[in-house]
JSON list of C-alpha atoms in Angstrom, two decimals:
[
{"chain": "A", "resi": 1111, "resn": "MET", "atom": "CA", "xyz": [5.18, 21.55, 35.23]},
{"chain": "A", "resi": 1112, "resn": "LEU", "atom": "CA", "xyz": [7.13, 23.28, 32.47]},
{"chain": "A", "resi": 1113, "resn": "ASP", "atom": "CA", "xyz": [10.00, 20.82, 32.94]},
{"chain": "A", "resi": 1114, "resn": "LEU", "atom": "CA", "xyz": [7.58, 17.88, 32.59]},
{"chain": "A", "resi": 1115, "resn": "GLN", "atom": "CA", "xyz": [6.10, 19.32, 29.39]},
{"chain": "A", "resi": 1116, "resn": "GLU", "atom": "CA", "xyz": [9.51, 20.17, 27.93]},
{"chain": "A", "resi": 1117, "resn": "ARG", "atom": "CA", "xyz": [10.83, 16.67, 28.60]},
{"chain": "A", "resi": 1118, "resn": "LEU", "atom": "CA", "xyz": [7.70, 15.12, 27.06]},
{"chain": "A", "resi": 1119, "resn": "ALA", "atom": "CA", "xyz": [8.07, 17.47, 24.08]},
{"chain": "A", "resi": 1120, "resn": "SER", "atom": "CA", "xyz": [11.71, 16.48, 23.58]},
{"chain": "A", "resi": 1121, "resn": "LEU", "atom": "CA", "xyz": [10.52, 12.88, 23.18]},
{"chain": "A", "resi": 1122, "resn": "GLY", "atom": "CA", "xyz": [7.72, 13.83, 20.79]},
{"chain": "A", "resi": 1123, "resn": "TYR", "atom": "CA", "xyz": [4.80, 13.25, 23.18]},
{"chain": "A", "resi": 1124, "resn": "PHE", "atom": "CA", "xyz": [3.84, 16.87, 23.91]},
{"chain": "A", "resi": 1125, "resn": "LYS", "atom": "CA", "xyz": [3.14, 18.64, 20.64]},
{"chain": "A", "resi": 1126, "resn": "VAL", "atom": "CA", "xyz": [1.81, 22.04, 21.72]},
{"chain": "A", "resi": 1127, "resn": "GLY", "atom": "CA", "xyz": [3.56, 24.95, 23.38]},
{"chain": "A", "resi": 1128, "resn": "THR", "atom": "CA", "xyz": [4.47, 24.45, 27.03]},
{"chain": "A", "resi": 1129, "resn": "THR", "atom": "CA", "xyz": [2.00, 26.14, 29.37]},
{"chain": "A", "resi": 1130, "resn": "GLY", "atom": "CA", "xyz": [2.81, 24.96, 32.87]},
{"chain": "A", "resi": 1131, "resn": "TYR", "atom": "CA", "xyz": [-0.81, 23.80, 33.15]},
{"chain": "A", "resi": 1132, "resn": "TYR", "atom": "CA", "xyz": [-1.59, 20.11, 33.75]},
{"chain": "A", "resi": 1133, "resn": "GLY", "atom": "CA", "xyz": [-4.65, 19.66, 31.58]},
{"chain": "A", "resi": 1134, "resn": "THR", "atom": "CA", "xyz": [-5.96, 17.02, 29.21]},
{"chain": "A", "resi": 1135, "resn": "VAL", "atom": "CA", "xyz": [-3.15, 17.54, 26.68]},
{"chain": "A", "resi": 1136, "resn": "THR", "atom": "CA", "xyz": [-0.46, 16.97, 29.30]},
{"chain": "A", "resi": 1137, "resn": "GLU", "atom": "CA", "xyz": [-2.35, 14.01, 30.75]},
{"chain": "A", "resi": 1138, "resn": "ALA", "atom": "CA", "xyz": [-2.61, 12.41, 27.28]},
{"chain": "A", "resi": 1139, "resn": "ALA", "atom": "CA", "xyz": [1.12, 12.98, 26.70]},
{"chain": "A", "resi": 1140, "resn": "VAL", "atom": "CA", "xyz": [1.96, 11.39, 30.06]},
{"chain": "A", "resi": 1141, "resn": "LYS", "atom": "CA", "xyz": [-0.23, 8.37, 29.20]},
{"chain": "A", "resi": 1142, "resn": "LYS", "atom": "CA", "xyz": [1.55, 7.90, 25.85]},
{"chain": "A", "resi": 1143, "resn": "PHE", "atom": "CA", "xyz": [4.93, 8.11, 27.58]},
{"chain": "A", "resi": 1144, "resn": "GLN", "atom": "CA", "xyz": [3.85, 5.64, 30.27]},
{"chain": "A", "resi": 1145, "resn": "LYS", "atom": "CA", "xyz": [2.55, 3.19, 27.68]},
{"chain": "A", "resi": 1146, "resn": "ALA", "atom": "CA", "xyz": [5.74, 3.42, 25.59]},
{"chain": "A", "resi": 1147, "resn": "TYR", "atom": "CA", "xyz": [7.91, 2.83, 28.67]},
{"chain": "A", "resi": 1148, "resn": "ARG", "atom": "CA", "xyz": [5.75, 0.03, 30.05]},
{"chain": "A", "resi": 1149, "resn": "LEU", "atom": "CA", "xyz": [4.52, 1.95, 33.09]},
{"chain": "A", "resi": 1150, "resn": "PRO", "atom": "CA", "xyz": [0.91, 1.91, 34.34]},
{"chain": "A", "resi": 1151, "resn": "ALA", "atom": "CA", "xyz": [-0.76, 4.27, 31.83]},
{"chain": "A", "resi": 1152, "resn": "ASP", "atom": "CA", "xyz": [-2.97, 6.36, 34.10]},
{"chain": "A", "resi": 1153, "resn": "GLY", "atom": "CA", "xyz": [-1.86, 9.84, 32.97]},
{"chain": "A", "resi": 1154, "resn": "ILE", "atom": "CA", "xyz": [-0.60, 10.74, 36.44]},
{"chain": "A", "resi": 1155, "resn": "ALA", "atom": "CA", "xyz": [2.95, 12.07, 36.63]},
{"chain": "A", "resi": 1156, "resn": "ASN", "atom": "CA", "xyz": [3.80, 10.05, 39.75]},
{"chain": "A", "resi": 1157, "resn": "ASP", "atom": "CA", "xyz": [7.27, 9.39, 41.16]},
{"chain": "A", "resi": 1158, "resn": "ALA", "atom": "CA", "xyz": [7.91, 6.34, 38.94]},
{"chain": "A", "resi": 1159, "resn": "THR", "atom": "CA", "xyz": [6.86, 8.21, 35.79]},
{"chain": "A", "resi": 1160, "resn": "LEU", "atom": "CA", "xyz": [8.93, 11.28, 36.63]},
{"chain": "A", "resi": 1161, "resn": "ALA", "atom": "CA", "xyz": [11.98, 9.17, 37.49]},
{"chain": "A", "resi": 1162, "resn": "LYS", "atom": "CA", "xyz": [11.78, 7.30, 34.17]},
{"chain": "A", "resi": 1163, "resn": "LEU", "atom": "CA", "xyz": [11.19, 10.53, 32.23]},
{"chain": "A", "resi": 1164, "resn": "LYS", "atom": "CA", "xyz": [14.21, 12.16, 33.87]},
{"chain": "A", "resi": 1165, "resn": "LYS", "atom": "CA", "xyz": [16.36, 9.08, 33.27]},
{"chain": "A", "resi": 1166, "resn": "VAL", "atom": "CA", "xyz": [15.41, 8.87, 29.60]},
{"chain": "A", "resi": 1167, "resn": "THR", "atom": "CA", "xyz": [15.91, 12.57, 28.96]},
{"chain": "A", "resi": 1168, "resn": "LYS", "atom": "CA", "xyz": [18.87, 13.31, 31.26]},
{"chain": "A", "resi": 1169, "resn": "ASP", "atom": "CA", "xyz": [21.66, 15.31, 29.67]},
{"chain": "A", "resi": 1170, "resn": "SER", "atom": "CA", "xyz": [19.87, 14.88, 26.38]},
{"chain": "A", "resi": 1171, "resn": "GLY", "atom": "CA", "xyz": [20.27, 18.38, 25.05]},
{"chain": "A", "resi": 1172, "resn": "ASN", "atom": "CA", "xyz": [17.72, 17.47, 22.43]},
{"chain": "A", "resi": 1173, "resn": "THR", "atom": "CA", "xyz": [16.51, 13.89, 22.38]},
{"chain": "A", "resi": 1174, "resn": "LEU", "atom": "CA", "xyz": [14.70, 14.19, 19.04]},
{"chain": "A", "resi": 1175, "resn": "GLU", "atom": "CA", "xyz": [17.83, 15.63, 17.44]},
{"chain": "A", "resi": 1176, "resn": "GLN", "atom": "CA", "xyz": [20.02, 12.83, 18.82]},
{"chain": "A", "resi": 1177, "resn": "MET", "atom": "CA", "xyz": [17.61, 10.15, 17.63]},
{"chain": "A", "resi": 1178, "resn": "ALA", "atom": "CA", "xyz": [17.29, 11.74, 14.18]},
{"chain": "A", "resi": 1179, "resn": "ARG", "atom": "CA", "xyz": [21.09, 11.94, 13.90]},
{"chain": "A", "resi": 1180, "resn": "ILE", "atom": "CA", "xyz": [21.66, 8.27, 14.73]},
{"chain": "A", "resi": 1181, "resn": "ILE", "atom": "CA", "xyz": [18.86, 7.20, 12.38]},
{"chain": "A", "resi": 1182, "resn": "HIS", "atom": "CA", "xyz": [20.21, 9.35, 9.55]},
{"chain": "A", "resi": 1183, "resn": "ALA", "atom": "CA", "xyz": [23.77, 8.18, 10.13]},
{"chain": "A", "resi": 1184, "resn": "GLU", "atom": "CA", "xyz": [22.94, 4.48, 10.43]},
{"chain": "A", "resi": 1185, "resn": "ALA", "atom": "CA", "xyz": [19.96, 4.14, 8.07]},
{"chain": "A", "resi": 1186, "resn": "ARG", "atom": "CA", "xyz": [19.95, 6.85, 5.42]},
{"chain": "A", "resi": 1187, "resn": "GLY", "atom": "CA", "xyz": [19.21, 5.16, 2.14]},
{"chain": "A", "resi": 1188, "resn": "GLU", "atom": "CA", "xyz": [16.98, 2.63, 3.91]},
{"chain": "A", "resi": 1189, "resn": "THR", "atom": "CA", "xyz": [13.20, 2.64, 3.60]},
{"chain": "A", "resi": 1190, "resn": "TYR", "atom": "CA", "xyz": [11.24, 4.73, 6.06]},
{"chain": "A", "resi": 1191, "resn": "LEU", "atom": "CA", "xyz": [10.34, 1.54, 7.95]},
{"chain": "A", "resi": 1192, "resn": "GLY", "atom": "CA", "xyz": [14.04, 0.67, 8.10]},
{"chain": "A", "resi": 1193, "resn": "GLN", "atom": "CA", "xyz": [14.76, 4.07, 9.61]},
{"chain": "A", "resi": 1194, "resn": "VAL", "atom": "CA", "xyz": [12.05, 3.62, 12.26]},
{"chain": "A", "resi": 1195, "resn": "ALA", "atom": "CA", "xyz": [13.52, 0.18, 12.97]},
{"chain": "A", "resi": 1196, "resn": "VAL", "atom": "CA", "xyz": [16.96, 1.63, 13.78]},
{"chain": "A", "resi": 1197, "resn": "GLY", "atom": "CA", "xyz": [15.31, 4.09, 16.16]},
{"chain": "A", "resi": 1198, "resn": "ALA", "atom": "CA", "xyz": [13.35, 1.24, 17.72]},
{"chain": "A", "resi": 1199, "resn": "VAL", "atom": "CA", "xyz": [16.58, -0.63, 18.48]},
{"chain": "A", "resi": 1200, "resn": "VAL", "atom": "CA", "xyz": [17.83, 2.44, 20.37]},
{"chain": "A", "resi": 1201, "resn": "MET", "atom": "CA", "xyz": [14.57, 2.55, 22.36]},
{"chain": "A", "resi": 1202, "resn": "ASN", "atom": "CA", "xyz": [14.66, -1.21, 23.02]},
{"chain": "A", "resi": 1203, "resn": "ARG", "atom": "CA", "xyz": [18.14, -0.81, 24.44]},
{"chain": "A", "resi": 1204, "resn": "VAL", "atom": "CA", "xyz": [17.01, 2.04, 26.71]},
{"chain": "A", "resi": 1205, "resn": "HIS", "atom": "CA", "xyz": [14.40, -0.35, 28.14]},
{"chain": "A", "resi": 1206, "resn": "HIS", "atom": "CA", "xyz": [16.79, -3.32, 28.49]},
{"chain": "A", "resi": 1207, "resn": "SER", "atom": "CA", "xyz": [18.91, -3.91, 31.60]},
{"chain": "A", "resi": 1208, "resn": "MET", "atom": "CA", "xyz": [21.96, -4.80, 29.48]},
{"chain": "A", "resi": 1209, "resn": "PHE", "atom": "CA", "xyz": [22.25, -1.21, 28.23]},
{"chain": "A", "resi": 1210, "resn": "PRO", "atom": "CA", "xyz": [22.37, 2.30, 29.67]},
{"chain": "A", "resi": 1211, "resn": "GLY", "atom": "CA", "xyz": [19.03, 3.85, 30.59]},
{"chain": "A", "resi": 1212, "resn": "SER", "atom": "CA", "xyz": [19.00, 6.96, 28.40]},
{"chain": "A", "resi": 1213, "resn": "ILE", "atom": "CA", "xyz": [18.93, 7.57, 24.67]},
{"chain": "A", "resi": 1214, "resn": "ARG", "atom": "CA", "xyz": [22.10, 9.64, 24.77]},
{"chain": "A", "resi": 1215, "resn": "GLU", "atom": "CA", "xyz": [24.01, 6.97, 26.72]},
{"chain": "A", "resi": 1216, "resn": "VAL", "atom": "CA", "xyz": [22.83, 4.20, 24.38]},
{"chain": "A", "resi": 1217, "resn": "ILE", "atom": "CA", "xyz": [23.89, 6.15, 21.30]},
{"chain": "A", "resi": 1218, "resn": "PHE", "atom": "CA", "xyz": [27.32, 7.01, 22.70]},
{"chain": "A", "resi": 1219, "resn": "GLN", "atom": "CA", "xyz": [28.08, 3.69, 24.41]},
{"chain": "A", "resi": 1220, "resn": "ASP", "atom": "CA", "xyz": [31.55, 2.62, 23.24]},
{"chain": "A", "resi": 1221, "resn": "GLY", "atom": "CA", "xyz": [31.63, 0.39, 20.19]},
{"chain": "A", "resi": 1222, "resn": "GLN", "atom": "CA", "xyz": [27.88, 0.21, 19.61]},
{"chain": "A", "resi": 1223, "resn": "PHE", "atom": "CA", "xyz": [27.31, 2.35, 16.50]},
{"chain": "A", "resi": 1224, "resn": "ASP", "atom": "CA", "xyz": [29.85, 2.63, 13.68]},
{"chain": "A", "resi": 1225, "resn": "ALA", "atom": "CA", "xyz": [28.28, 5.93, 12.63]},
{"chain": "A", "resi": 1226, "resn": "VAL", "atom": "CA", "xyz": [29.27, 7.50, 15.96]},
{"chain": "A", "resi": 1227, "resn": "ALA", "atom": "CA", "xyz": [32.83, 6.17, 15.70]},
{"chain": "A", "resi": 1228, "resn": "ASP", "atom": "CA", "xyz": [33.37, 7.35, 12.12]},
{"chain": "A", "resi": 1229, "resn": "GLY", "atom": "CA", "xyz": [31.71, 10.77, 12.51]},
{"chain": "A", "resi": 1230, "resn": "GLN", "atom": "CA", "xyz": [28.62, 10.19, 10.36]},
{"chain": "A", "resi": 1231, "resn": "TYR", "atom": "CA", "xyz": [26.53, 10.93, 13.45]},
{"chain": "A", "resi": 1232, "resn": "ASN", "atom": "CA", "xyz": [27.48, 14.59, 12.96]},
{"chain": "A", "resi": 1233, "resn": "LEU", "atom": "CA", "xyz": [25.77, 14.80, 9.55]},
{"chain": "A", "resi": 1234, "resn": "LYS", "atom": "CA", "xyz": [22.61, 16.92, 9.41]},
{"chain": "A", "resi": 1235, "resn": "PRO", "atom": "CA", "xyz": [19.54, 14.64, 9.48]},
{"chain": "A", "resi": 1236, "resn": "ASN", "atom": "CA", "xyz": [16.93, 14.88, 6.74]},
{"chain": "A", "resi": 1237, "resn": "ALA", "atom": "CA", "xyz": [13.15, 15.23, 7.23]},
{"chain": "A", "resi": 1238, "resn": "SER", "atom": "CA", "xyz": [12.61, 11.47, 6.99]},
{"chain": "A", "resi": 1239, "resn": "ALA", "atom": "CA", "xyz": [15.05, 10.85, 9.86]},
{"chain": "A", "resi": 1240, "resn": "TYR", "atom": "CA", "xyz": [13.17, 13.32, 12.07]},
{"chain": "A", "resi": 1241, "resn": "ARG", "atom": "CA", "xyz": [9.84, 11.70, 11.20]},
{"chain": "A", "resi": 1242, "resn": "ALA", "atom": "CA", "xyz": [11.24, 8.22, 11.91]},
{"chain": "A", "resi": 1243, "resn": "ALA", "atom": "CA", "xyz": [12.74, 9.47, 15.18]},
{"chain": "A", "resi": 1244, "resn": "ARG", "atom": "CA", "xyz": [9.36, 10.78, 16.34]},
{"chain": "A", "resi": 1245, "resn": "GLU", "atom": "CA", "xyz": [7.72, 7.48, 15.46]},
{"chain": "A", "resi": 1246, "resn": "ALA", "atom": "CA", "xyz": [10.34, 5.43, 17.32]},
{"chain": "A", "resi": 1247, "resn": "LEU", "atom": "CA", "xyz": [10.19, 7.77, 20.33]},
{"chain": "A", "resi": 1248, "resn": "ASN", "atom": "CA", "xyz": [6.42, 7.28, 20.38]},
{"chain": "A", "resi": 1249, "resn": "GLY", "atom": "CA", "xyz": [6.83, 3.51, 20.70]},
{"chain": "A", "resi": 1250, "resn": "SER", "atom": "CA", "xyz": [6.68, 2.11, 17.16]},
{"chain": "A", "resi": 1251, "resn": "ASP", "atom": "CA", "xyz": [8.77, -1.06, 16.94]},
{"chain": "A", "resi": 1252, "resn": "PRO", "atom": "CA", "xyz": [8.82, -2.95, 13.62]},
{"chain": "A", "resi": 1253, "resn": "THR", "atom": "CA", "xyz": [11.78, -4.99, 14.98]},
{"chain": "A", "resi": 1254, "resn": "LYS", "atom": "CA", "xyz": [9.68, -6.87, 17.53]},
{"chain": "A", "resi": 1255, "resn": "GLY", "atom": "CA", "xyz": [12.00, -6.04, 20.41]},
{"chain": "A", "resi": 1256, "resn": "SER", "atom": "CA", "xyz": [15.36, -6.41, 18.65]},
{"chain": "A", "resi": 1257, "resn": "LEU", "atom": "CA", "xyz": [18.48, -5.11, 20.37]},
{"chain": "A", "resi": 1258, "resn": "PHE", "atom": "CA", "xyz": [20.94, -5.35, 17.47]},
{"chain": "A", "resi": 1259, "resn": "TYR", "atom": "CA", "xyz": [21.08, -5.12, 13.70]},
{"chain": "A", "resi": 1260, "resn": "TYR", "atom": "CA", "xyz": [23.61, -5.57, 10.92]},
{"chain": "A", "resi": 1261, "resn": "ASN", "atom": "CA", "xyz": [23.88, -5.40, 7.16]},
{"chain": "A", "resi": 1262, "resn": "PRO", "atom": "CA", "xyz": [24.71, -8.94, 5.97]},
{"chain": "A", "resi": 1263, "resn": "LYS", "atom": "CA", "xyz": [26.31, -7.58, 2.78]},
{"chain": "A", "resi": 1264, "resn": "ILE", "atom": "CA", "xyz": [29.04, -5.75, 4.69]},
{"chain": "A", "resi": 1265, "resn": "ALA", "atom": "CA", "xyz": [29.09, -7.17, 8.24]},
{"chain": "A", "resi": 1266, "resn": "THR", "atom": "CA", "xyz": [32.22, -9.04, 9.25]},
{"chain": "A", "resi": 1267, "resn": "SER", "atom": "CA", "xyz": [31.33, -9.81, 12.87]},
{"chain": "A", "resi": 1268, "resn": "GLU", "atom": "CA", "xyz": [30.57, -13.48, 13.43]},
{"chain": "A", "resi": 1269, "resn": "TRP", "atom": "CA", "xyz": [29.06, -12.50, 16.78]},
{"chain": "A", "resi": 1270, "resn": "SER", "atom": "CA", "xyz": [26.44, -10.36, 15.01]},
{"chain": "A", "resi": 1271, "resn": "LYS", "atom": "CA", "xyz": [25.64, -13.07, 12.49]},
{"chain": "A", "resi": 1272, "resn": "ALA", "atom": "CA", "xyz": [25.22, -15.67, 15.27]},
{"chain": "A", "resi": 1273, "resn": "ARG", "atom": "CA", "xyz": [22.52, -13.68, 17.11]},
{"chain": "A", "resi": 1274, "resn": "PRO", "atom": "CA", "xyz": [18.93, -14.99, 16.90]},
{"chain": "A", "resi": 1275, "resn": "ARG", "atom": "CA", "xyz": [17.39, -13.40, 13.81]},
{"chain": "A", "resi": 1276, "resn": "VAL", "atom": "CA", "xyz": [14.04, -11.65, 14.34]},
{"chain": "A", "resi": 1277, "resn": "VAL", "atom": "CA", "xyz": [13.26, -9.82, 11.10]},
{"chain": "A", "resi": 1278, "resn": "LYS", "atom": "CA", "xyz": [14.89, -8.38, 7.97]},
{"chain": "A", "resi": 1279, "resn": "ILE", "atom": "CA", "xyz": [13.89, -4.84, 7.04]},
{"chain": "A", "resi": 1280, "resn": "GLY", "atom": "CA", "xyz": [15.55, -3.36, 3.98]},
{"chain": "A", "resi": 1281, "resn": "ASN", "atom": "CA", "xyz": [19.28, -4.08, 4.11]},
{"chain": "A", "resi": 1282, "resn": "HIS", "atom": "CA", "xyz": [19.37, -4.73, 7.86]},
{"chain": "A", "resi": 1283, "resn": "VAL", "atom": "CA", "xyz": [18.86, -7.96, 9.77]},
{"chain": "A", "resi": 1284, "resn": "PHE", "atom": "CA", "xyz": [17.49, -7.31, 13.27]},
{"chain": "A", "resi": 1285, "resn": "THR", "atom": "CA", "xyz": [18.47, -9.67, 16.09]},
{"chain": "A", "resi": 1286, "resn": "ARG", "atom": "CA", "xyz": [18.23, -10.23, 19.83]}
]
């Protein structure tokens, strides 16, 4: 039970101290997780829910920290909504069969995020990045399911520019 609560807490769903007791707070956290990951939202930590939770949080160290770092590195200087949008792309990739199934694996997949390659990922995130990370981890998606984004002012990749455009938020164009 503690492992379940700690994993839910690392994703921002369980916001009180871990108790090891499966009560209404844990049930509500499980329902939020299930809804965000498109599982039947019944609040029961069944095999499918536990498998998805373990997959999403495996080797995470600290999922919130990783998400805040990628948001800060990729979207600092963007509006708050733009920061949430970058986090949403990470979550959309976790849910998509084309990408690895955990946040950590998505962030560190070769060639996906310039901020990982150039070391900006190692910068200390600010409070806004943590807030945006929590919102994205809780299922907010202003990108409408986008899997990619780019800044048209600096992007050189024709592949990126050729992707179907979904929405522009701040300086980033979000695509599928």
